[in-house]
Every structure is written in C-alpha cells, then in structure tokens.
Short mmCIF file of C-alpha atoms and ligand atoms in Angstrom, two decimals:
data_model
loop_
_atom_site.label_atom_id
_atom_site.label_comp_id
_atom_site.label_asym_id
_atom_site.label_seq_id
_atom_site.Cartn_x
_atom_site.Cartn_y
_atom_site.Cartn_z
CA MET A 1 100.08 105.25 124.04
CA PRO A 2 97.13 104.40 126.32
CA SER A 3 94.60 106.28 124.14
CA HIS A 4 95.63 104.18 121.14
CA PHE A 5 95.09 100.96 123.07
CA ALA A 6 91.77 102.22 124.42
CA ALA A 7 90.55 103.02 120.91
CA ARG A 8 91.65 99.63 119.61
CA GLY A 9 89.96 97.89 122.55
CA ALA A 10 86.74 99.73 121.77
CA ASN A 11 86.87 98.58 118.15
CA LEU A 12 87.41 95.01 119.20
CA LEU A 13 84.48 95.15 121.59
CA LEU A 14 82.25 96.51 118.84
CA ALA A 15 83.39 93.73 116.54
CA LEU A 16 82.81 91.13 119.27
CA ALA A 17 79.37 92.55 119.99
CA ALA A 18 78.50 92.25 116.31
CA LEU A 19 79.70 88.65 116.26
CA GLN A 20 77.72 87.78 119.37
CA GLN A 21 74.62 89.34 117.92
CA ALA A 22 75.05 87.31 114.75
CA ALA A 23 75.68 84.12 116.76
CA SER A 24 72.61 84.62 118.95
CA GLY A 25 70.41 84.52 115.89
CA ALA A 26 69.45 88.18 116.02
CA PRO A 27 67.44 89.11 112.94
CA THR A 28 69.58 90.14 110.00
CA GLY A 29 68.76 92.92 107.57
CA THR A 30 67.61 96.37 108.56
CA SER A 31 66.54 96.81 112.15
CA THR A 32 66.42 99.70 114.57
CA THR A 33 66.68 99.61 118.31
CA ALA A 34 65.69 102.46 120.61
CA SER A 35 68.78 103.84 122.42
CA SER A 36 68.79 103.45 126.13
CA THR A 37 70.20 105.91 128.64
CA SER A 38 71.16 102.91 130.81
CA LEU A 39 74.16 102.46 128.49
CA LEU A 40 75.57 105.88 129.35
CA GLY A 41 78.71 105.87 131.50
CA TYR A 42 79.44 103.47 134.33
CA ASN A 43 76.71 101.03 135.28
CA PRO A 44 77.52 97.78 137.08
CA ALA A 45 75.00 96.04 134.82
CA ASN A 46 77.20 96.75 131.78
CA GLY A 47 80.16 94.52 132.57
CA VAL A 48 83.28 94.57 130.42
CA GLN A 49 84.49 91.69 128.31
CA PHE A 50 88.12 90.65 128.77
CA GLN A 51 90.17 89.91 125.68
CA ASP A 52 91.38 86.32 125.62
CA THR A 53 94.98 86.52 124.49
CA ASP A 54 96.17 83.33 126.20
CA ASN A 55 95.72 81.26 123.10
CA ILE A 56 97.32 83.60 120.57
CA GLN A 57 99.87 81.56 118.68
CA TYR A 58 102.91 83.36 117.31
CA SER A 59 106.63 83.00 116.94
CA LEU A 60 109.47 85.49 117.11
CA LEU A 61 112.51 85.59 114.86
CA PRO A 62 115.84 85.29 116.73
CA GLN A 63 116.62 88.86 115.56
CA GLN A 64 113.54 90.07 117.46
CA THR A 65 114.95 88.91 120.76
CA GLU A 66 118.44 90.37 120.41
CA ASP A 67 119.46 93.96 121.27
CA ALA A 68 117.11 96.20 119.28
CA ASN A 69 119.99 98.50 118.27
CA ILE A 70 121.47 95.64 116.21
CA GLY A 71 118.41 96.26 114.06
CA ALA A 72 118.83 93.27 111.73
CA PHE A 73 116.27 92.84 108.97
CA LEU A 74 113.25 90.77 109.98
CA ASP A 75 112.11 88.36 107.26
CA PHE A 76 108.57 87.52 108.38
CA ASN A 77 107.89 85.22 105.43
CA GLY A 78 106.84 81.90 106.91
CA VAL A 79 106.81 83.28 110.47
CA GLU A 80 103.65 82.43 112.38
CA ASN A 81 101.66 85.55 113.21
CA PRO A 82 104.45 88.24 113.14
CA GLN A 83 104.40 90.53 116.16
CA PRO A 84 105.53 94.12 116.85
CA ILE A 85 108.24 93.06 119.26
CA ARG A 86 111.95 93.98 119.09
CA GLY A 87 114.35 93.61 122.03
CA SER A 88 112.62 94.70 125.23
CA ARG A 89 109.98 96.82 123.50
CA GLY A 90 106.61 96.44 121.80
CA GLY A 91 103.81 93.99 122.54
CA LEU A 92 101.24 91.71 120.96
CA ASP A 93 99.00 92.76 118.09
CA PRO A 94 95.99 90.43 118.24
CA GLY A 95 94.32 92.39 115.40
CA PRO A 96 92.48 93.69 113.51
CA ARG A 97 95.27 93.69 110.95
CA LYS A 98 96.38 92.51 107.52
CA THR A 99 99.53 90.45 108.00
CA GLU A 100 100.57 90.91 104.35
CA TYR A 101 101.38 94.57 105.11
CA ASP A 102 103.55 93.54 108.04
CA ILE A 103 105.48 91.02 105.95
CA LEU A 104 106.09 93.73 103.32
CA ASN A 105 107.04 96.33 105.94
CA PRO A 106 108.77 94.56 108.82
CA ASP A 107 110.68 97.73 109.76
CA LYS A 108 107.35 99.46 110.32
CA LEU A 109 105.89 96.63 112.41
CA ALA A 110 109.01 96.15 114.54
CA PRO A 111 111.40 99.05 113.88
CA PRO A 112 115.10 98.82 114.70
CA GLY A 113 115.95 100.33 118.10
CA THR A 114 117.85 103.06 116.25
CA ASP A 115 114.62 104.47 114.81
CA HIS A 116 113.60 107.52 116.83
CA GLY A 117 111.13 110.36 116.67
CA SER A 118 109.49 111.14 113.40
CA VAL A 119 110.71 111.31 109.80
CA ALA A 120 108.39 112.49 107.02
CA ASN A 121 107.04 109.67 104.86
CA ALA A 122 109.64 108.66 102.28
CA GLU A 123 107.97 105.90 100.31
CA TRP A 124 105.13 105.23 97.96
CA PRO A 125 104.25 101.93 96.31
CA LEU A 126 102.98 102.68 92.80
CA GLY A 127 100.72 99.69 93.41
CA LEU A 128 98.65 102.10 95.54
CA SER A 129 98.52 104.78 92.83
CA HIS A 130 95.44 105.26 90.68
CA THR A 131 96.03 103.98 87.14
CA LYS A 132 95.22 106.40 84.34
CA MET A 133 93.92 104.12 81.58
CA GLY A 134 94.84 104.71 77.94
CA LEU A 135 92.35 104.36 75.10
CA GLY A 136 92.04 101.16 73.06
CA ARG A 137 94.25 99.17 75.44
CA ALA A 138 97.19 101.26 74.26
CA GLY A 139 98.71 101.61 77.74
CA TRP A 140 98.44 103.24 81.15
CA SER A 141 100.29 105.41 83.63
CA ARG A 142 100.62 105.70 87.41
CA GLN A 143 101.99 108.73 89.15
CA GLN A 144 103.51 109.71 92.46
CA ASN A 145 103.58 113.37 93.48
CA VAL A 146 103.17 115.52 96.61
CA ASP A 147 99.72 114.00 97.12
CA ASN A 148 101.42 110.71 97.96
CA ILE A 149 104.70 111.89 99.50
CA PRO A 150 104.06 115.45 100.78
CA VAL A 151 107.77 116.06 101.42
CA ALA A 152 108.58 115.32 97.73
CA THR A 153 108.30 118.95 96.66
CA GLU A 154 111.16 118.93 94.15
CA MET A 155 110.30 115.92 91.99
CA ALA A 156 107.36 113.79 90.90
CA GLY A 157 107.45 110.42 89.15
CA VAL A 158 105.28 108.56 86.64
CA ASP A 159 105.52 104.93 85.56
CA MET A 160 104.08 104.56 82.03
CA ARG A 161 103.46 101.65 79.69
CA LEU A 162 102.70 101.97 75.97
CA GLU A 163 101.70 98.93 73.93
CA ALA A 164 103.24 98.45 70.47
CA GLY A 165 102.23 101.41 68.29
CA GLY A 166 100.67 103.18 71.28
CA TYR A 167 101.26 106.91 71.60
CA ARG A 168 101.63 109.28 74.50
CA GLU A 169 100.10 112.10 72.50
CA LEU A 170 101.88 115.28 71.37
CA HIS A 171 102.10 117.50 74.45
CA TRP A 172 104.17 119.81 76.62
CA HIS A 173 104.24 120.81 80.29
CA THR A 174 105.54 123.40 82.69
CA ALA A 175 108.00 120.96 84.30
CA ALA A 176 111.13 119.49 82.71
CA GLU A 177 110.91 115.74 82.03
CA TRP A 178 113.71 113.23 82.56
CA SER A 179 113.05 109.59 81.71
CA TYR A 180 114.64 106.17 82.07
CA VAL A 181 113.44 103.33 79.83
CA LEU A 182 112.67 100.27 81.97
CA ASN A 183 111.94 97.77 79.20
CA GLY A 184 111.07 97.60 75.51
CA SER A 185 111.71 100.38 73.01
CA VAL A 186 110.23 103.73 72.05
CA ARG A 187 110.50 106.43 69.38
CA ILE A 188 110.66 109.94 70.80
CA GLN A 189 110.39 113.20 68.88
CA ALA A 190 110.33 116.92 69.63
CA VAL A 191 110.43 120.38 68.02
CA THR A 192 112.22 123.32 69.68
CA GLU A 193 111.23 126.99 69.84
CA ASP A 194 113.81 127.65 67.11
CA GLY A 195 112.21 125.08 64.81
CA GLN A 196 114.96 122.50 65.29
CA THR A 197 113.77 118.89 65.19
CA PHE A 198 114.67 115.75 67.05
CA VAL A 199 113.78 112.06 66.68
CA ASP A 200 115.43 108.98 68.20
CA ASP A 201 114.74 105.38 69.18
CA LEU A 202 115.59 104.25 72.71
CA SER A 203 115.49 100.95 74.55
CA ALA A 204 115.83 99.60 78.10
CA GLY A 205 118.46 101.46 80.10
CA ASP A 206 118.45 104.61 77.89
CA VAL A 207 117.52 108.10 79.05
CA TRP A 208 115.72 111.10 77.54
CA PHE A 209 115.10 114.67 78.64
CA PHE A 210 112.67 117.33 77.42
CA PRO A 211 113.02 120.89 78.75
CA ALA A 212 109.92 122.55 80.17
CA GLY A 213 107.61 123.76 77.43
CA VAL A 214 109.20 121.81 74.56
CA PRO A 215 106.47 119.80 72.74
CA HIS A 216 107.13 116.11 72.25
CA SER A 217 105.51 112.74 71.65
CA LEU A 218 106.35 109.12 72.41
CA GLN A 219 105.38 106.01 70.46
CA ALA A 220 106.12 102.44 71.49
CA LEU A 221 107.92 100.23 68.98
CA ASP A 222 107.33 96.46 68.59
CA GLY A 223 106.75 94.77 71.95
CA GLY A 224 105.78 98.03 73.63
CA VAL A 225 107.70 100.02 76.22
CA GLU A 226 107.65 100.88 79.92
CA PHE A 227 109.49 103.88 81.28
CA LEU A 228 109.92 105.96 84.41
CA LEU A 229 109.34 109.71 84.08
CA VAL A 230 110.74 112.17 86.62
CA PHE A 231 109.56 115.80 86.66
CA ASP A 232 111.37 118.65 88.42
CA ASP A 233 108.24 119.73 90.30
CA GLY A 234 106.72 117.69 93.10
CA SER A 235 103.23 119.04 92.40
CA PHE A 236 103.39 117.98 88.73
CA SER A 237 100.23 116.18 87.63
CA GLU A 238 99.97 114.14 84.46
CA ASP A 239 96.39 115.42 84.22
CA SER A 240 97.54 118.99 83.70
CA THR A 241 99.72 118.68 80.61
CA PHE A 242 99.08 120.75 77.47
CA LEU A 243 97.80 118.51 74.70
CA ALA A 244 97.76 118.81 70.90
CA THR A 245 94.19 117.46 70.80
CA GLU A 246 93.02 120.17 73.18
CA VAL A 247 94.83 122.96 71.32
CA PHE A 248 92.68 122.07 68.30
CA ALA A 249 89.47 121.24 70.20
CA ARG A 250 89.61 124.40 72.32
CA ASN A 251 90.25 127.00 69.60
CA PRO A 252 87.38 128.18 67.36
CA LYS A 253 87.37 126.40 64.02
CA SER A 254 87.22 129.76 62.25
CA VAL A 255 90.45 130.75 63.96
CA LEU A 256 92.05 127.40 63.14
CA SER A 257 91.15 127.91 59.47
CA LYS A 258 92.72 131.40 59.39
CA ASN A 259 95.72 130.17 61.41
CA PHE A 260 96.48 127.49 58.85
CA GLY A 261 96.26 129.85 55.87
CA GLY A 262 92.63 129.67 54.87
CA LEU A 263 91.92 125.95 55.11
CA PRO A 264 88.19 125.14 54.84
CA LEU A 265 86.23 124.71 58.08
CA SER A 266 85.52 121.15 56.97
CA ALA A 267 89.22 120.38 57.48
CA TRP A 268 88.43 120.17 61.21
CA ASP A 269 85.27 118.03 60.95
CA ASN A 270 86.80 114.92 62.49
CA ILE A 271 89.25 116.23 65.06
CA PRO A 272 88.98 114.62 68.52
CA SER A 273 86.68 116.48 70.87
CA GLY A 274 89.10 116.16 73.79
CA GLU A 275 92.28 114.52 75.06
CA LEU A 276 93.60 111.22 73.75
CA PHE A 277 96.53 111.11 76.21
CA ILE A 278 97.46 107.46 75.50
CA PHE A 279 95.96 105.93 72.36
CA PRO A 280 96.67 103.29 69.67
CA GLY A 281 98.31 104.44 66.46
CA THR A 282 99.78 103.49 63.11
CA PRO A 283 103.00 101.56 63.84
CA ALA A 284 106.07 103.78 63.55
CA PRO A 285 108.00 103.21 60.30
CA LYS A 286 110.92 100.85 60.88
CA ASP A 287 113.24 103.30 59.12
CA ILE A 288 113.54 106.24 61.49
CA ALA A 289 114.80 108.40 58.60
CA GLU A 290 111.22 108.52 57.30
CA GLN A 291 110.39 110.59 60.37
CA ASN A 292 113.33 113.00 60.11
CA ILE A 293 111.35 116.13 59.32
CA VAL A 294 113.71 119.09 58.95
CA GLY A 295 112.97 122.81 58.63
CA SER A 296 115.35 125.64 57.87
CA ALA A 297 116.78 125.45 61.42
CA GLY A 298 117.85 121.84 60.88
CA VAL A 299 118.12 119.18 63.54
CA ILE A 300 119.10 119.71 67.18
CA PRO A 301 122.92 119.68 67.38
CA VAL A 302 124.18 116.42 68.89
CA GLU A 303 125.64 118.13 71.98
CA GLN A 304 122.11 119.41 72.77
CA SER A 305 120.49 116.03 72.06
CA TYR A 306 117.42 115.06 74.07
CA SER A 307 118.53 111.41 74.37
CA TYR A 308 121.47 109.53 75.87
CA HIS A 309 122.06 105.84 75.13
CA LEU A 310 123.01 105.00 78.70
CA SER A 311 122.39 101.28 78.13
CA LYS A 312 125.58 101.25 76.02
CA ALA A 313 127.69 102.97 78.71
CA ALA A 314 129.95 101.03 81.07
CA ASP A 315 129.34 101.09 84.82
CA THR A 316 131.05 104.03 86.50
CA VAL A 317 131.96 102.00 89.58
CA THR A 318 131.95 98.27 90.23
CA THR A 319 132.57 96.79 93.65
CA ALA A 320 132.25 93.37 95.24
CA GLY A 321 128.77 94.39 96.45
CA GLY A 322 127.37 95.74 93.19
CA SER A 323 127.73 98.57 90.71
CA VAL A 324 126.84 102.19 90.03
CA LYS A 325 126.27 103.82 86.64
CA ILE A 326 126.20 107.61 86.79
CA ILE A 327 124.59 109.93 84.24
CA ASP A 328 124.77 113.68 84.71
CA PRO A 329 125.19 116.88 82.66
CA LYS A 330 128.91 116.18 82.13
CA THR A 331 127.82 113.64 79.51
CA PHE A 332 124.15 114.64 78.99
CA PRO A 333 124.31 118.46 78.99
CA ILE A 334 120.72 119.29 77.97
CA ALA A 335 119.46 117.79 81.26
CA SER A 336 121.34 120.51 83.09
CA MET A 337 119.76 119.88 86.52
CA PHE A 338 119.26 116.10 86.41
CA SER A 339 121.92 113.79 87.77
CA ALA A 340 121.25 110.14 88.34
CA ALA A 341 122.82 106.85 89.33
CA VAL A 342 121.53 103.42 88.41
CA VAL A 343 122.60 101.31 91.36
CA THR A 344 122.75 97.52 91.53
CA ILE A 345 123.08 95.95 94.98
CA LYS A 346 123.76 92.25 95.42
CA PRO A 347 121.87 90.29 98.09
CA GLY A 348 123.06 91.31 101.56
CA ALA A 349 125.08 94.27 100.27
CA VAL A 350 124.50 97.92 101.21
CA ARG A 351 124.66 101.16 99.21
CA GLU A 352 126.83 102.86 101.82
CA ILE A 353 125.49 105.48 104.24
CA HIS A 354 125.68 108.85 102.48
CA TRP A 355 123.95 112.15 101.91
CA HIS A 356 123.60 114.63 99.08
CA THR A 357 124.77 118.15 99.66
CA LEU A 358 122.98 119.78 96.78
CA THR A 359 119.55 118.44 96.63
CA SER A 360 116.82 115.99 97.35
CA CYS A 361 116.91 112.51 95.97
CA ILE A 362 114.04 110.57 94.49
CA ALA A 363 114.89 106.91 94.49
CA GLU A 364 112.79 104.68 92.30
CA LEU A 365 113.35 101.09 93.23
CA LEU A 366 113.34 98.62 90.40
CA MET A 367 113.97 95.08 91.36
CA SER A 368 114.03 92.41 88.71
CA GLY A 369 110.26 92.25 88.97
CA ILE A 370 109.30 95.84 88.20
CA LEU A 371 110.28 95.47 84.61
CA THR A 372 107.07 93.64 83.92
CA LEU A 373 105.28 94.55 87.15
CA SER A 374 104.04 90.98 87.09
CA SER A 375 106.11 89.73 90.00
CA PHE A 376 105.42 92.53 92.45
CA PHE A 377 105.53 90.08 95.32
CA ILE A 378 109.01 88.70 94.73
CA SER A 379 110.94 87.70 97.81
CA GLY A 380 113.78 90.17 97.36
CA ASP A 381 113.46 93.62 98.82
CA ALA A 382 115.36 96.55 100.28
CA ARG A 383 115.22 98.91 103.17
CA ILE A 384 116.33 102.48 103.50
CA GLY A 385 117.18 104.01 106.85
CA ILE A 386 116.98 107.79 106.99
CA TYR A 387 118.57 109.99 109.66
CA ALA A 388 116.98 113.44 109.64
CA ALA A 389 118.78 115.45 112.42
CA GLU A 390 117.30 116.35 115.85
CA GLY A 391 117.71 112.69 116.79
CA ASN A 392 115.11 111.52 114.28
CA ALA A 393 115.56 108.37 112.22
CA ARG A 394 113.21 105.95 110.52
CA THR A 395 113.47 102.82 108.41
CA PHE A 396 111.34 102.18 105.31
CA ASN A 397 110.89 98.96 103.30
CA TYR A 398 110.79 99.01 99.49
CA HIS A 399 109.81 96.52 96.82
CA ALA A 400 109.73 96.43 93.03
CA GLY A 401 107.54 99.25 91.79
CA ASP A 402 107.92 101.42 94.89
CA CYS A 403 109.42 104.88 94.88
CA GLY A 404 110.99 106.90 97.62
CA TYR A 405 112.07 110.45 98.34
CA ILE A 406 114.88 111.53 100.61
CA PRO A 407 115.11 115.24 101.41
CA LYS A 408 118.36 117.16 101.09
CA ALA A 409 121.18 116.47 103.54
CA MET A 410 119.58 113.50 105.34
CA THR A 411 121.79 110.39 105.54
CA HIS A 412 120.50 107.20 104.03
CA TYR A 413 121.63 103.69 103.17
CA VAL A 414 119.97 101.12 100.93
CA GLU A 415 120.31 97.54 102.15
CA ASN A 416 119.38 94.59 99.95
CA THR A 417 117.37 92.41 102.33
CA GLY A 418 116.25 89.87 99.74
CA THR A 419 117.68 87.11 97.59
CA ASP A 420 117.62 88.91 94.19
CA ASP A 421 119.67 91.88 93.02
CA VAL A 422 118.14 95.24 93.93
CA VAL A 423 118.29 97.77 91.11
CA PHE A 424 117.20 101.33 91.77
CA ILE A 425 117.74 104.80 90.36
CA GLU A 426 118.79 107.77 92.43
CA VAL A 427 117.74 110.96 90.63
CA LEU A 428 119.00 114.30 91.92
CA GLN A 429 118.08 117.86 91.04
CA ALA A 430 121.74 118.77 90.61
CA ASP A 431 124.20 119.84 87.93
CA HIS A 432 126.48 116.93 88.78
CA PHE A 433 126.13 113.69 90.67
CA SER A 434 127.62 113.92 94.13
CA ASP A 435 127.30 112.53 97.59
CA ILE A 436 129.19 112.59 100.87
CA SER A 437 130.09 109.13 102.07
CA VAL A 438 129.97 108.79 105.85
CA GLY A 439 132.76 106.19 105.62
CA GLN A 440 135.06 108.46 103.61
CA TRP A 441 134.25 111.46 105.80
CA VAL A 442 135.32 109.80 109.04
CA GLY A 443 138.17 107.98 107.20
CA LEU A 444 139.67 111.33 106.20
CA THR A 445 139.15 113.04 109.56
CA PRO A 446 142.11 113.04 112.00
CA PRO A 447 141.69 109.76 113.96
CA GLN A 448 141.93 111.38 117.39
CA ILE A 449 138.92 113.59 116.57
CA VAL A 450 136.89 110.55 115.51
CA MET A 451 138.00 108.51 118.55
CA ASP A 452 137.11 111.32 120.96
CA THR A 453 133.72 111.95 119.28
CA LEU A 454 132.50 108.38 118.84
CA ASN A 455 134.37 106.67 121.70
CA LEU A 456 135.91 104.22 119.25
CA THR A 457 139.15 102.35 119.68
CA ASN A 458 142.23 103.15 117.68
CA SER A 459 142.03 99.72 116.06
CA THR A 460 138.48 100.37 114.81
CA VAL A 461 139.27 103.82 113.46
CA SER A 462 142.45 102.61 111.79
CA GLN A 463 140.33 100.29 109.63
CA PHE A 464 138.23 103.15 108.19
CA LYS A 465 138.82 103.61 104.46
CA LYS A 466 139.80 106.87 102.82
CA GLU A 467 137.87 106.20 99.60
CA LYS A 468 134.14 105.96 98.91
CA GLN A 469 132.93 102.37 98.84
CA TYR A 470 129.58 103.04 97.06
CA VAL A 471 128.19 99.52 97.45
CA VAL A 472 129.58 97.46 100.31
CA GLN A 473 129.45 93.68 100.21
CA GLY A 474 127.27 91.97 102.84
C1 NAG B 501 111.40 92.90 79.60
O1 NAG B 501 110.19 92.20 79.60
C2 NAG B 501 110.30 90.89 79.11
C3 NAG B 501 108.88 90.36 78.95
O2 NAG B 501 108.20 90.44 80.16
C4 NAG B 501 111.15 90.09 80.05
O3 NAG B 501 111.24 88.75 79.62
C5 NAG B 501 112.53 90.72 80.09
O4 NAG B 501 113.33 90.07 81.02
C6 NAG B 501 112.44 92.19 80.44
N1 NAG B 501 113.72 92.83 80.21
C7 NAG B 501 114.51 93.22 81.18
C8 NAG B 501 115.71 94.00 80.77
O5 NAG B 501 114.29 92.95 82.33
C1 NAG B 502 133.58 105.08 126.26
O1 NAG B 502 133.64 103.67 126.34
C2 NAG B 502 134.11 103.19 127.58
C3 NAG B 502 134.31 101.69 127.45
O2 NAG B 502 133.11 101.07 127.20
C4 NAG B 502 133.16 103.59 128.68
O3 NAG B 502 133.63 103.14 129.92
C5 NAG B 502 133.01 105.08 128.69
O4 NAG B 502 132.00 105.48 129.61
C6 NAG B 502 132.64 105.61 127.32
N1 NAG B 502 132.70 107.05 127.32
C7 NAG B 502 131.70 107.81 126.95
C8 NAG B 502 131.95 109.28 126.98
O5 NAG B 502 130.63 107.35 126.58
C1 NAG B 503 146.82 104.18 116.64
O1 NAG B 503 147.56 103.03 116.41
C2 NAG B 503 148.60 103.21 115.48
C3 NAG B 503 149.26 101.87 115.25
O2 NAG B 503 148.30 100.95 114.88
C4 NAG B 503 149.59 104.22 116.02
O3 NAG B 503 150.59 104.46 115.04
C5 NAG B 503 148.87 105.52 116.33
O4 NAG B 503 149.74 106.42 116.98
C6 NAG B 503 147.68 105.27 117.21
N1 NAG B 503 146.94 106.51 117.32
C7 NAG B 503 146.44 106.93 118.46
C8 NAG B 503 145.72 108.24 118.38
O5 NAG B 503 146.49 106.30 119.46
#
C-alpha cells in the first residue's frame, strides 16, 4: 500500500518538523507565518529527511517467524516493541501508535496467514461505548447496536448495572428483550395485555424475556445487579424506549384526571417532568408475595413465564475442554425466537469450528473479569476466526466486556488464548439452538470424497469423529 506509507511518512515529517521547531527555541504560543510559494512542489532547497530506523529496538515471538499459515496466537505481553510481522510478510511500525491496542489485538497487528480479503467488523468492546448514567448513583448502562457493529442488524446488546434498590423504570419497547444476569440479583415484574401479572427474583446465571410491547420494570436487590440485555433488532436504542414517566409527563393533566376517574388535577403536582430511566428507589420488600398484585386475569401461567432459572440447570454438554449450557424455547417457550448457549472454554481449548444455519449469532464474551468489570485488563483472552465465503477470513481478539456478532452461515471458532477460563454467551435468533460442526460434517461424509477434496491422507481422515465435540481440549 504505497499511498498508506506515503501518508504515514508525511505525518512523521510534520511531527518531526514540530519537534525541531520546539527544539530550536521558536517562540511558543500563537504565531503566524506568511506562506511561501517556494515550498510548492519539487525544489532542491527543500531536502527530505530520512527516517532513522537503524536503532529501533524490538523482538519477535518465535511464532512470528514460523509459517504464517500456522497462525498461532501471539502473546505480546512483555515483548519489546511488538511488530506487524508474521512469516515472510509485514514490516516495521516505528509509530505513531499505541502499543496497548496491539497487545490487546495481536491478530489485527500481525494476522494469521489464513486471514484474507475483508470481513465486516465483528467486535465491539463495551469499554468504548458511551455510558448512560443513572440518577442518584443508582446505576448505568452501555449499549452496542448497528452504530458500533453495522453488520449486527438482527440483535443489539446492553450491559446494565443497578445498585441495590435501583430501578430501571417501568417501560416497554418495540423490540423483544432477552436477558442474562451476570452477577447479583434482581426483581422483575410485568403486566400483559390481558391483565395477567408476573413477578420473580433472579440471580447470576438466570434468564428473563419480555415480548415486544409488554411493560416491565427491574429493581436490584441487596448488593445490586449487572445483566446483559439482548434485543431482536440491531438498530434498537436504549434512548428510544417508552417510559412510564413520559406517559404521565406528556399527556395533559386534565386528560390524566379524566383517565383515572376524576382525580383532582393536584394529584399530578409532583410527577417527574421527564425520564428517570435508572433511579434510586425504596428497597424491594424481602417477601416477594407482597408484590404479587393480581387482577381478574390472574398470574401468567407458568408455561408462559417470563423467567427461567438457568443457574439451577445442569450443563447440557461437558467435555475435557469445557462445557456448554443451552437454553432455548424447548425449555423457555415464551422466548420463542431466542436460543442461547453459555459456553465455558478452558485455557488453550477451542469451541470447535461451526456455523449456524438459521441465523446470526451475537456472542457476548464474559471472562471472569466482566462480572465486576474491574479487571478488564486480565491476561486471559480469546480470539474468533471468521470465514465468510469468497475466500475472505479474518481473526478478531476479544476480552472481558467485549461483544461480537457473526452473521448467518459464516464459520467461526472461539479459542481461549489466555490463562483463565473464557465464558461467553452465544445468542441466536432461532426457535432452537443448532449449529453445524465442521468436524462432524466431514466425519460423516464418505472418506473418499473428503480425501479427494482436501488432499488428505486416509490415516488423517480416519481419525475424524462422527459426533460434535463442542469444546475441544487444547
Ligand atoms: C460477583 O461480584 C462479586 C463482587 O465483585 C465477586 O466477588 C463475585 O465473584 C462475582 N460473582 C461471580 C459469579 O462472578
Ligand atoms: C496433494 O498432495 C500431494 C503430496 O503433497 C501433492 O504432491 C499434490 O500436488 C497435491 N494435490 C493437489 C491437487 O493439491
Ligand atoms: C482407509 O484405510 C482403512 C484402514 O485403515 C481401509 O479399511 C480403507 O479401505 C481405506 N480407505 C481408502 C479410501 O483408502
């Protein structure tokens, strides 16, 4: 890319010129200098400055010097001045740069040789999302939607924290909401169009679902709560929900009085003038029965319940490399188009290469650190390699608090490249959880077809397994 190098060289020269001016004691502060036409174009008087790269100190990892198609993970922690070099390709990056980004994203700095062409962005660190601040230190939220990952048209995600007693105010929205509790505990409640009621308490590892349009509220119990929200619309914005406060603030008080059977206008004297969104409240009564309000339609029947106590469920699959816990409408019918897997991958292990036939996949990575978001910079991490047809493939690095989005039908693996367990959630817009395992696919295909296609030996193909492996030990 000669134009890229030319542009970078120009920036460096500008920076050098600024440094030289500072060093030569040029006056600081505001100054103006008349432009001179002698600086236009080539002029032997305007000699170039050569970049001195002879003294750049750096070291390469052994994996950077081996065949790039081996593509091993590059752990740049502790490596002097990491460089974009892999196999026979790349070159020096003398700067300007921020090495911390390169350490976090080694597969972007020095991609495996198998990366090719272009794959739409598939990751977003919530650490780069704007925080929406709750009132009275009652909590906050951070969202990821199509603004951050343009290809994520089918789902958006929000990470939300409520302090003890803090509310996410009574509201509804045009998207359906699926949620996984990351830590702490929360009371959730809702009222249906038929006047049925619902209230439940959930804690870490449990799941809730509210259909589009159904009004609900959330209140943190002692110790507060943090949860991940997934909406079935990539353009969902937490700023465009319908709020109880606004219903009252944005209807004439005279209409409110008639609506509520002739209450005096003074009844509305102290209503909030606008949204509360997240705000502190009276602690929820310990006895949930005190909040079981029931009308003539009764409570929501248990088979239509808006909650599922997934934390109490056993893992669906356990392997030497980790485990998978699946939740889908077979056990949680109200969430009729949300299927998810909570996947744990031990250090060095890989969630096997697979794709989803039905849908896109939003993968929210939760390593041990996300649960408090205090140890964002833990050493463990993961990478996902995506193959997107037409020869295109790209590798992305993920850390606690990051989310990702993999469009329908593209293969992907998740490799734990750190020293801690990786825990992440795959959420699908699908009526059951399913994937096609590349290993099982070729294991169940007549061997001669596989040998002819991939130029593999009989002894290699004969070791392919006929069952899904889910998480393969490193
Ligand atoms: C929840 O947060 C607490 C306090 O930060 C932490 O000690 C605990 O390990 C977290 N729970 C889980 C399940 O990670
Ligand atoms: C298959 O592998 C053999 C052995 O390396 C090689 O000689 C041959 O060219 C390969 N065939 C194809 C079609 O790539
Ligand atoms: C592969 O090897 C097995 C024995 O390991 C043999 O039974 C089979 O016929 C071989 N298949 C082919 C296609 O060579």
